[in-house]
Amino acid sequence: MNPIAIFFRGIWDTFRLFKMWLLIFLLIFVLAATVAVPFANVMQNSIGQSLELQKLLPEYDHTVFSDFRNVHGDKLSGILGQLFWMAPLFLLFYVFMSGGIVKAYDQIGQKFSFQEFWGNCTRYFWRFFRLFAWLLLFQGVLAGIVYGVAFFIVLGGSWDNLRTETPIINAAKIVIPIHLILATFLAMVGDYTKVRLVKHGNWLVIEEFFKAEFMCIRYFFRTYFAYLLDIVLLVGIYVLYWFLAGKIGMASTSAILIMLIIQTLTMFFRLGTRLFALGSVNAMYDGIYAKENPASEEEAEEDEATVVAPVALADTDRQEDRVEDEFDEEDQDYNEREHITDWSPYTGDGGKL
Amino acid sequence: MKHLITCILLLLTSLAVYAQTPAWATNLSPRIANYDISVKLDTAKKTLTCKERLNWRNDSPDVITELQFHLYLNAFKNTKSTFLRSGARFGRLPDDELGWGWVDVTKIIDENGNDLTENIKFIHPDDDNEDDQTVISVTLEEPIRPGASANFDIDFISKLPRIIARTGFAGDDYYFVVQWFPKIGVYEEAGERYATEGQWNCHQFHASTEFFADFGVYNVDLTVPEGFVVGASGVLKDEKSNGDGTKTVTYRAEDVIDFAWTASPDFTVIEDKWNRVDIKLMIQPEHEHNADKYLGSVKNSMEYLAKHVGDYPYKTLTIVDPPLYGIGSSGMEYPTLITGVPGFTIHEGIRQIETVTVHEFVHQYFMQLVATNEQEEAWLDEGFTTYYENAIMDHYYGEKTSTTDVGGYHTGDKEDSRLRYTGMKNPSVAPCATPGWEFKFGGYGDIAYGKTGAWLEMLKRMVGTTTMDNIMKTYFERWKFRHPCGQDFIDVVNEVVLREHGDKFGDDMNWFFDQVLYGTEVCDYKLASISNRVAGEPVGIFDKEGEKEWAAPEDEKETEEENAEDEIYKSRVVVQRLGEMMMPVDILVHFDNGDEVLEKWDGKSRNFELRYERPDKVTWAHVDPEQKIYMDLNFNNNSITKEPDDTPIKKWATKVLFWAQNVLQSMFFFF
Ligand SMILES: [Zn+2]
């Protein structure tokens, strides 16, 4: 439960799921390529034979690029438009994949199979989609509250009171970090909810969300610190990228090739940080669960397949008559024990959401 | 001997200058419209209660029986004004009575005591809007003879609007007061500018037009609350406390066409100097970090214009940095007083403050000193100002980095201005020479600023920098403190170009102005194709000594094949004119042995071909390689190379690949 150990555990587990990591990365790469390749084709077919093209090699040239855009803007905006609709669709697909991803961490140590992965994606999609909708709503409400409160505090609720930009700049220096902290906390709660949904087989998304939230609040420092380490790592990756990009430039074929490799690695590890976070949330959750439920810890130790998480526990007396996903039987044990934990204010009777 | 010649030359030069010096040589300007105004600012009612003594000289050969005045503030009296009817939006309309503006002339008396108040009537010379009250006519009881001066005492109240079109108040205590007093129009005698007979030039206030006025001297007493910091056109002469919580500051502005002032308790004043000009920066305390941007850019402008155009003749320059809540007053030019843009500097490489400051300062030359009619010929002030703004920005801040230089993304001011025109959806929407209020289908800014800037740059690139400087210096010296029109500038161009280039460009440059100024044609030259073929022996049936002899064809080889040692190539380069505009262009042809040939083309026909028969193939060709034809809508189609290198495409495709992945990965950052 040491957050640093958990952080490394998340990384380690992700490397164990390298195939899954690579799959998601390749998917993103291919989608991005469907933008980049047509862009290159438009450039080739329009200004490929022009001497002006060479001005774009050492650096950006506003005249060359703007003349290109003025004449071939329709094609360019078509390509950008493609990215515009592809991005939200991809987000949906990511939501779809989340079930498979979280389940893979839950089953860490077992052999990863794509068949099982896609099965889990399908199995958890509806719950994860609802969670996504809730998170979207909560993030919107959070932003509305944070900036709305700031608007009232700084400007008394009216733009007419705006005399100088100074209060806005000063407020932004405080409000934006606060928002980012709360938004990442919310995202983290979302990740814990995903883990809970998978481990407990519950259909009640909002119930699991609040359970996850109370857990995150109770164990705030270790959960948030471990999560933050992944964000720091992400920032570090970009700092390194900008440093290397500044050093290497892109003014020759070899430099372009080197930058392509660096950019690809940057993107691969950026995705990695997202997965590391899910991995560490999974590991942290298991740790907390084991602490809260000493009985399960013993069982966990008996279970060779998992290090911490007791995944494949026997199906014990099933009391709830709620309709469960047929695949969720194995998780019932987790679900039952949950109800006795002292940090949960809920006992599972919430309405299905 | 050398000294003697120099002395004689100097003497001749000064005699020539003396001969050209106008009658008003003792003053800088003809001083036709002179105002003494006393103003009391009521900060609660947002009104100015004023007494104005106008001294006006009839500089024409006509007997004047009527005066015309601008009452600009009436544009903001109600939505029936021509200004507000145009639909142009300057922010939202006021939702309270205090927000509207107007000006009432309560009394006008001539120097003989005749009360002319009853003779005031609203007129609308530009349209049939009976409700527009921005111009009045006052019939005189006693006509003003040619050459005579007359005095008029005018009482008026100006109600300031909440800032619109630069003028008014913002918040409780920021005042930017412009277009605020009854201002006499310009009487043009027959032959002056476009006048065919004597006439008042006094246009209504339109949303997309500015001003036109005669030179004069302003003595203005401004009574404002004691704690206010005041800035105004001209020179501060006096400041005294009235003992009632107010103070009166007196300004005198000589040889100017307008008078603007500002007052607010919040200004911090920073003083600086360039040569003999006192520069006063009135800046908001929260913007003090921008002081160097303002002062540096204005001093750069002074230096550049002194070198390339002429001297700034005034003793002062005031730069006003508006507060954010007074942003409606930003980016504007008045005699010896300009406004910048309020802003927090996010990045040193974003040079909006410099660009605006340079622009507004250049207006001191083009529309203030060379006092063109901004309403009828916006290109003469906005276009010329854009041209020098571009030149100054690019000179001091880098040709490709002058407006923006942030993390590898950079833009230059000149290219920005050109792109403002070339990026228009319809660059033919209206000619440059269209009066401001007649741009009814849009394009005023892009044409008056962007297109004019582009064709002035094109003119410079065609005739050369030295000739262009001489054109501008001649135009400035000849027309400063006067009212030239477009034709006057064209006349100077024709004169200087003919003198310096002979008939290289024809008998005159009218063909140029017919296209760029009065026409709506666009310019687009294209390098259409390059081909190289091996010149084979003639083939077919030939009569030889009474016999028919067949010469069999060799394989005619495409150029891409190996370059045989002794091959002769037939090369063909085709250039096309896609636009209607015709400009003389150069075509640079490059051969694979490194030879280059610069060809000339008058640019008139639709297609033009160059043929070569030589042992070298054409590798590339470039129409207008120096980009002299700066109005060309597309420089990218000006060249073709037979040896293209797609490395830049690889680079940008790689970047797009990276950006697109970033966009996609950003989607799930919080989910
Ligand atoms: Zn301007």
Short mmCIF file of C-alpha atoms in Angstrom, two decimals, chain B residues 75 150 197 237 600 606:
data_model
loop_
_atom_site.label_atom_id
_atom_site.label_comp_id
_atom_site.label_asym_id
_atom_site.label_seq_id
_atom_site.Cartn_x
_atom_site.Cartn_y
_atom_site.Cartn_z
CA ALA B 75 -24.55 58.69 -34.26
CA ALA B 150 -15.08 84.70 -39.30
CA GLU B 197 -17.38 73.19 -58.09
CA LYS B 237 0.17 74.70 -21.18
CA LYS B 600 11.19 38.64 -69.07
CA ARG B 606 -2.96 33.79 -71.17
#
